[in-house]
PDB file of C-alpha atoms in Angstrom:
ATOM      1  CA  UNK A   1     -22.667   8.553  -2.054  1.00 89.00           C
ATOM      2  CA  UNK A   2     -22.983  10.594   1.175  1.00 95.00           C
ATOM      3  CA  UNK A   3     -20.803   8.396   3.392  1.00 97.00           C
ATOM      4  CA  UNK A   4     -17.796  10.222   4.885  1.00 98.00           C
ATOM      5  CA  UNK A   5     -16.856   7.951   7.798  1.00 98.00           C
ATOM      6  CA  UNK A   6     -16.950   4.193   7.428  1.00 98.00           C
ATOM      7  CA  UNK A   7     -16.059   1.368   9.786  1.00 98.00           C
ATOM      8  CA  UNK A   8     -16.366  -2.113   8.314  1.00 97.00           C
ATOM      9  CA  UNK A   9     -16.457  -5.509   9.993  1.00 97.00           C
ATOM     10  CA  UNK A  10     -16.815  -8.980   8.538  1.00 97.00           C
ATOM     11  CA  UNK A  11     -15.596 -10.243   5.188  1.00 97.00           C
ATOM     12  CA  UNK A  12     -14.936  -8.072   2.141  1.00 96.00           C
ATOM     13  CA  UNK A  13     -13.483  -8.777  -1.304  1.00 94.00           C
ATOM     14  CA  UNK A  14     -12.312  -7.156  -4.538  1.00 93.00           C
ATOM     15  CA  UNK A  15     -15.766  -5.827  -5.504  1.00 94.00           C
ATOM     16  CA  UNK A  16     -16.196  -4.092  -2.138  1.00 96.00           C
ATOM     17  CA  UNK A  17     -13.042  -2.060  -2.752  1.00 96.00           C
ATOM     18  CA  UNK A  18     -14.371  -0.961  -6.148  1.00 96.00           C
ATOM     19  CA  UNK A  19     -17.580   0.262  -4.492  1.00 97.00           C
ATOM     20  CA  UNK A  20     -15.653   2.260  -1.879  1.00 98.00           C
ATOM     21  CA  UNK A  21     -13.396   3.782  -4.531  1.00 97.00           C
ATOM     22  CA  UNK A  22     -15.947   4.491  -7.251  1.00 97.00           C
ATOM     23  CA  UNK A  23     -19.303   4.933  -5.526  1.00 97.00           C
ATOM     24  CA  UNK A  24     -18.356   6.756  -2.309  1.00 98.00           C
ATOM     25  CA  UNK A  25     -17.048  10.125  -3.532  1.00 97.00           C
ATOM     26  CA  UNK A  26     -16.980  11.663  -0.025  1.00 98.00           C
ATOM     27  CA  UNK A  27     -15.321   8.804   1.849  1.00 98.00           C
ATOM     28  CA  UNK A  28     -12.728  10.453   4.112  1.00 98.00           C
ATOM     29  CA  UNK A  29     -12.158   8.173   7.112  1.00 98.00           C
ATOM     30  CA  UNK A  30     -11.987   4.420   6.674  1.00 98.00           C
ATOM     31  CA  UNK A  31     -11.536   1.894   9.467  1.00 98.00           C
ATOM     32  CA  UNK A  32     -10.791  -1.642   8.259  1.00 98.00           C
ATOM     33  CA  UNK A  33      -9.316  -2.871  11.555  1.00 97.00           C
ATOM     34  CA  UNK A  34     -11.878  -5.659  12.066  1.00 97.00           C
ATOM     35  CA  UNK A  35     -12.225  -6.630   8.407  1.00 97.00           C
ATOM     36  CA  UNK A  36     -11.314  -9.966   6.879  1.00 96.00           C
ATOM     37  CA  UNK A  37     -10.084  -8.710   3.522  1.00 95.00           C
ATOM     38  CA  UNK A  38      -9.658 -11.893   1.484  1.00 92.00           C
ATOM     39  CA  UNK A  39      -8.988 -10.899  -2.132  1.00 92.00           C
ATOM     40  CA  UNK A  40      -7.491 -12.237  -5.343  1.00 84.00           C
ATOM     41  CA  UNK A  41      -4.038 -10.863  -6.092  1.00 80.00           C
ATOM     42  CA  UNK A  42      -2.524 -11.273  -9.545  1.00 76.00           C
ATOM     43  CA  UNK A  43       1.207 -12.003  -9.789  1.00 74.00           C
ATOM     44  CA  UNK A  44       3.409 -10.612 -12.536  1.00 71.00           C
ATOM     45  CA  UNK A  45       6.916 -10.968 -13.883  1.00 72.00           C
ATOM     46  CA  UNK A  46       8.767  -8.730 -16.301  1.00 70.00           C
ATOM     47  CA  UNK A  47      10.181 -10.633 -19.257  1.00 77.00           C
ATOM     48  CA  UNK A  48      12.015  -8.767 -22.000  1.00 79.00           C
ATOM     49  CA  UNK A  49      10.613  -5.470 -20.645  1.00 73.00           C
ATOM     50  CA  UNK A  50       7.032  -6.754 -20.854  1.00 77.00           C
ATOM     51  CA  UNK A  51       4.882  -7.242 -17.772  1.00 70.00           C
ATOM     52  CA  UNK A  52       3.267 -10.698 -17.919  1.00 80.00           C
ATOM     53  CA  UNK A  53       0.665 -12.140 -15.589  1.00 81.00           C
ATOM     54  CA  UNK A  54       2.032 -15.409 -14.174  1.00 83.00           C
ATOM     55  CA  UNK A  55      -0.815 -16.412 -11.893  1.00 83.00           C
ATOM     56  CA  UNK A  56      -2.999 -15.346  -9.051  1.00 84.00           C
ATOM     57  CA  UNK A  57      -3.627 -16.276  -5.467  1.00 83.00           C
ATOM     58  CA  UNK A  58      -6.081 -15.474  -2.731  1.00 88.00           C
ATOM     59  CA  UNK A  59      -4.750 -13.840   0.427  1.00 91.00           C
ATOM     60  CA  UNK A  60      -5.490 -11.240   3.081  1.00 96.00           C
ATOM     61  CA  UNK A  61      -4.787  -8.064   1.164  1.00 96.00           C
ATOM     62  CA  UNK A  62      -5.806  -4.662  -0.036  1.00 97.00           C
ATOM     63  CA  UNK A  63      -5.948  -5.215  -3.808  1.00 94.00           C
ATOM     64  CA  UNK A  64      -4.131  -3.332  -6.548  1.00 91.00           C
ATOM     65  CA  UNK A  65      -5.577   0.105  -7.268  1.00 94.00           C
ATOM     66  CA  UNK A  66      -8.096  -0.289  -4.411  1.00 96.00           C
ATOM     67  CA  UNK A  67      -8.193   3.454  -3.653  1.00 98.00           C
ATOM     68  CA  UNK A  68      -6.218   4.835  -6.598  1.00 97.00           C
ATOM     69  CA  UNK A  69      -6.769   8.612  -6.983  1.00 97.00           C
ATOM     70  CA  UNK A  70      -9.262   8.656  -4.063  1.00 98.00           C
ATOM     71  CA  UNK A  71      -8.763  12.341  -3.285  1.00 96.00           C
ATOM     72  CA  UNK A  72     -11.429  12.396  -0.536  1.00 98.00           C
ATOM     73  CA  UNK A  73      -9.587   9.797   1.568  1.00 98.00           C
ATOM     74  CA  UNK A  74      -7.915  11.357   4.622  1.00 98.00           C
ATOM     75  CA  UNK A  75      -7.344   8.516   7.108  1.00 97.00           C
ATOM     76  CA  UNK A  76      -7.129   4.724   6.903  1.00 97.00           C
ATOM     77  CA  UNK A  77      -6.854   2.102   9.623  1.00 97.00           C
ATOM     78  CA  UNK A  78      -5.493  -1.122   8.142  1.00 97.00           C
ATOM     79  CA  UNK A  79      -6.979  -4.567   8.858  1.00 97.00           C
ATOM     80  CA  UNK A  80      -5.380  -6.417  11.775  1.00 97.00           C
ATOM     81  CA  UNK A  81      -4.883  -9.374   9.452  1.00 97.00           C
ATOM     82  CA  UNK A  82      -3.096  -8.152   6.340  1.00 97.00           C
ATOM     83  CA  UNK A  83      -0.470  -9.930   4.242  1.00 97.00           C
ATOM     84  CA  UNK A  84      -0.175  -7.676   1.216  1.00 95.00           C
ATOM     85  CA  UNK A  85      -0.907  -4.191  -0.099  1.00 96.00           C
ATOM     86  CA  UNK A  86      -1.276  -4.323  -3.879  1.00 92.00           C
ATOM     87  CA  UNK A  87       0.285  -2.206  -6.611  1.00 90.00           C
ATOM     88  CA  UNK A  88      -1.068   1.335  -6.608  1.00 92.00           C
ATOM     89  CA  UNK A  89      -3.496   0.598  -3.751  1.00 96.00           C
ATOM     90  CA  UNK A  90      -3.312   4.213  -2.503  1.00 97.00           C
ATOM     91  CA  UNK A  91      -1.645   5.811  -5.545  1.00 96.00           C
ATOM     92  CA  UNK A  92      -2.317   9.558  -5.704  1.00 96.00           C
ATOM     93  CA  UNK A  93      -4.418   9.664  -2.530  1.00 97.00           C
ATOM     94  CA  UNK A  94      -3.067  13.161  -2.128  1.00 95.00           C
ATOM     95  CA  UNK A  95      -5.143  14.037   0.962  1.00 97.00           C
ATOM     96  CA  UNK A  96      -4.220  10.930   2.955  1.00 97.00           C
ATOM     97  CA  UNK A  97      -2.632  12.212   6.181  1.00 95.00           C
ATOM     98  CA  UNK A  98      -0.928  10.998   9.317  1.00 91.00           C
ATOM     99  CA  UNK A  99       1.389   8.081   9.931  1.00 92.00           C
ATOM    100  CA  UNK A 100       1.462   4.719   8.184  1.00 94.00           C
ATOM    101  CA  UNK A 101       1.193   2.034  10.838  1.00 94.00           C
ATOM    102  CA  UNK A 102       1.177  -1.397   9.257  1.00 97.00           C
ATOM    103  CA  UNK A 103       0.060  -4.483  11.206  1.00 98.00           C
ATOM    104  CA  UNK A 104       2.340  -7.370  12.072  1.00 98.00           C
ATOM    105  CA  UNK A 105       1.824 -10.080   9.481  1.00 97.00           C
ATOM    106  CA  UNK A 106       2.179  -7.744   6.494  1.00 98.00           C
ATOM    107  CA  UNK A 107       4.688  -9.338   4.107  1.00 96.00           C
ATOM    108  CA  UNK A 108       4.523  -7.300   0.890  1.00 95.00           C
ATOM    109  CA  UNK A 109       3.899  -3.735  -0.212  1.00 96.00           C
ATOM    110  CA  UNK A 110       3.477  -3.394  -3.985  1.00 92.00           C
ATOM    111  CA  UNK A 111       5.026  -0.863  -6.342  1.00 90.00           C
ATOM    112  CA  UNK A 112       3.575   2.650  -6.303  1.00 92.00           C
ATOM    113  CA  UNK A 113       1.328   1.579  -3.387  1.00 95.00           C
ATOM    114  CA  UNK A 114       1.556   5.035  -1.766  1.00 96.00           C
ATOM    115  CA  UNK A 115       3.147   7.015  -4.589  1.00 94.00           C
ATOM    116  CA  UNK A 116       2.502  10.749  -4.382  1.00 93.00           C
ATOM    117  CA  UNK A 117       0.465  10.656  -1.196  1.00 95.00           C
ATOM    118  CA  UNK A 118       1.778  14.158  -0.678  1.00 93.00           C
ATOM    119  CA  UNK A 119       0.155  14.794   2.725  1.00 94.00           C
ATOM    120  CA  UNK A 120       1.494  11.699   4.495  1.00 92.00           C
ATOM    121  CA  UNK A 121       3.594  13.748   6.904  1.00 90.00           C
ATOM    122  CA  UNK A 122       3.606  11.288   9.807  1.00 91.00           C
ATOM    123  CA  UNK A 123       5.966   8.446  10.574  1.00 92.00           C
ATOM    124  CA  UNK A 124       6.411   5.155   8.743  1.00 92.00           C
ATOM    125  CA  UNK A 125       6.114   2.037  10.898  1.00 93.00           C
ATOM    126  CA  UNK A 126       7.119  -1.102   9.007  1.00 94.00           C
ATOM    127  CA  UNK A 127       6.251  -4.435  10.656  1.00 97.00           C
ATOM    128  CA  UNK A 128       8.911  -6.981  11.563  1.00 96.00           C
ATOM    129  CA  UNK A 129       7.206  -9.456   9.198  1.00 97.00           C
ATOM    130  CA  UNK A 130       7.762  -7.360   6.045  1.00 97.00           C
ATOM    131  CA  UNK A 131       9.682  -9.311   3.364  1.00 95.00           C
ATOM    132  CA  UNK A 132       9.451  -7.102   0.260  1.00 93.00           C
ATOM    133  CA  UNK A 133       8.578  -3.632  -0.909  1.00 94.00           C
ATOM    134  CA  UNK A 134       7.826  -3.211  -4.610  1.00 84.00           C
ATOM    135  CA  UNK A 135       8.531  -6.683  -5.998  1.00 64.00           C
ATOM    136  CA  UNK A 136       5.435  -7.185  -8.145  1.00 58.00           C
ATOM    137  CA  UNK A 137       6.871  -6.745 -11.626  1.00 55.00           C
ATOM    138  CA  UNK A 138       5.397  -3.287 -12.149  1.00 55.00           C
ATOM    139  CA  UNK A 139       6.967  -1.621 -15.167  1.00 50.00           C
ATOM    140  CA  UNK A 140       5.009   1.579 -15.506  1.00 51.00           C
ATOM    141  CA  UNK A 141       7.911   3.944 -16.077  1.00 52.00           C
ATOM    142  CA  UNK A 142      11.428   4.783 -15.006  1.00 54.00           C
ATOM    143  CA  UNK A 143      12.519   2.867 -11.867  1.00 55.00           C
ATOM    144  CA  UNK A 144      12.469   5.957  -9.637  1.00 55.00           C
ATOM    145  CA  UNK A 145       8.829   6.491 -10.571  1.00 68.00           C
ATOM    146  CA  UNK A 146       7.729   3.009  -9.440  1.00 79.00           C
ATOM    147  CA  UNK A 147       8.805   3.087  -5.805  1.00 86.00           C
ATOM    148  CA  UNK A 148       6.198   2.231  -3.167  1.00 94.00           C
ATOM    149  CA  UNK A 149       6.577   5.518  -1.264  1.00 94.00           C
ATOM    150  CA  UNK A 150       7.784   7.898  -4.026  1.00 92.00           C
ATOM    151  CA  UNK A 151       7.061  11.488  -3.075  1.00 91.00           C
ATOM    152  CA  UNK A 152       5.674  10.803   0.406  1.00 92.00           C
ATOM    153  CA  UNK A 153       6.898  13.422   2.906  1.00 93.00           C
ATOM    154  CA  UNK A 154       6.985  10.871   5.737  1.00 91.00           C
ATOM    155  CA  UNK A 155       9.087  11.927   8.721  1.00 90.00           C
ATOM    156  CA  UNK A 156      11.248  10.280  11.339  1.00 88.00           C
ATOM    157  CA  UNK A 157      13.740   7.456  11.306  1.00 87.00           C
ATOM    158  CA  UNK A 158      13.494   4.725   8.694  1.00 88.00           C
ATOM    159  CA  UNK A 159      13.770   1.343  10.409  1.00 87.00           C
ATOM    160  CA  UNK A 160      13.984  -1.606   8.026  1.00 91.00           C
ATOM    161  CA  UNK A 161      12.807  -4.956   9.453  1.00 93.00           C
ATOM    162  CA  UNK A 162      15.383  -7.731   9.768  1.00 92.00           C
ATOM    163  CA  UNK A 163      13.321 -10.128   7.556  1.00 94.00           C
ATOM    164  CA  UNK A 164      13.254  -7.667   4.651  1.00 93.00           C
ATOM    165  CA  UNK A 165      14.695  -9.325   1.533  1.00 91.00           C
ATOM    166  CA  UNK A 166      13.785  -6.948  -1.279  1.00 90.00           C
ATOM    167  CA  UNK A 167      13.475  -3.186  -1.739  1.00 90.00           C
ATOM    168  CA  UNK A 168      12.318  -2.135  -5.207  1.00 87.00           C
ATOM    169  CA  UNK A 169      13.901   0.649  -7.243  1.00 84.00           C
ATOM    170  CA  UNK A 170      13.064   4.127  -6.044  1.00 87.00           C
ATOM    171  CA  UNK A 171      11.072   2.912  -3.039  1.00 90.00           C
ATOM    172  CA  UNK A 172      11.934   5.996  -0.966  1.00 89.00           C
ATOM    173  CA  UNK A 173      12.669   8.472  -3.794  1.00 88.00           C
ATOM    174  CA  UNK A 174      11.854  12.067  -2.860  1.00 87.00           C
ATOM    175  CA  UNK A 175      11.151  11.105   0.764  1.00 87.00           C
ATOM    176  CA  UNK A 176      13.324  13.974   1.987  1.00 86.00           C
ATOM    177  CA  UNK A 177      12.084  14.001   5.573  1.00 87.00           C
ATOM    178  CA  UNK A 178      13.158  10.476   6.546  1.00 84.00           C
ATOM    179  CA  UNK A 179      16.117  10.756   8.919  1.00 81.00           C
ATOM    180  CA  UNK A 180      18.502   8.750  11.010  1.00 74.00           C
ATOM    181  CA  UNK A 181      20.794   5.817  10.516  1.00 74.00           C
ATOM    182  CA  UNK A 182      19.639   3.259   7.948  1.00 77.00           C
ATOM    183  CA  UNK A 183      20.517  -0.313   8.785  1.00 75.00           C
ATOM    184  CA  UNK A 184      20.225  -2.764   5.929  1.00 79.00           C
ATOM    185  CA  UNK A 185      19.175  -6.269   7.060  1.00 76.00           C
ATOM    186  CA  UNK A 186      21.499  -9.152   6.187  1.00 77.00           C
TER     187      UNK A 186
END
């Protein structure tokens, strides 16, 4: 309960994220760079306005709600090997600061993953491998409330990777500081 700075190595899973979120109330700086984060991710579809679980798979990911409402969290270094960031993984981490630098290999960022991280005033660096942002069937409110980066005051130019196939509703809503020319991939 007294840990403020944490660097992890080795393998971690879903339960380890729950411990960091729920049992480390002072955790401020988290370095996951050397972690093998192999977790179970549930997949959903929306059918007739109802969110239905359609399966699960194991992958290199930060699971859904991993650090939801973790107000003590200030900085995060993502694992070098990361394929997915789950729904609401950093939702309402209002003291999270700096830039978001995602590793190459990241393919998906879930809905509301960084929603209302109101101190993220750095730049957003999306990897060339990113395929989708917000495609996980989340239906927790109006579309503009479910975007991955809703309300993040990220700065700089928004560069969308050429492999990007899907951008969910409201992904960059209220991101007033993003500037420059936006090029939509084919």
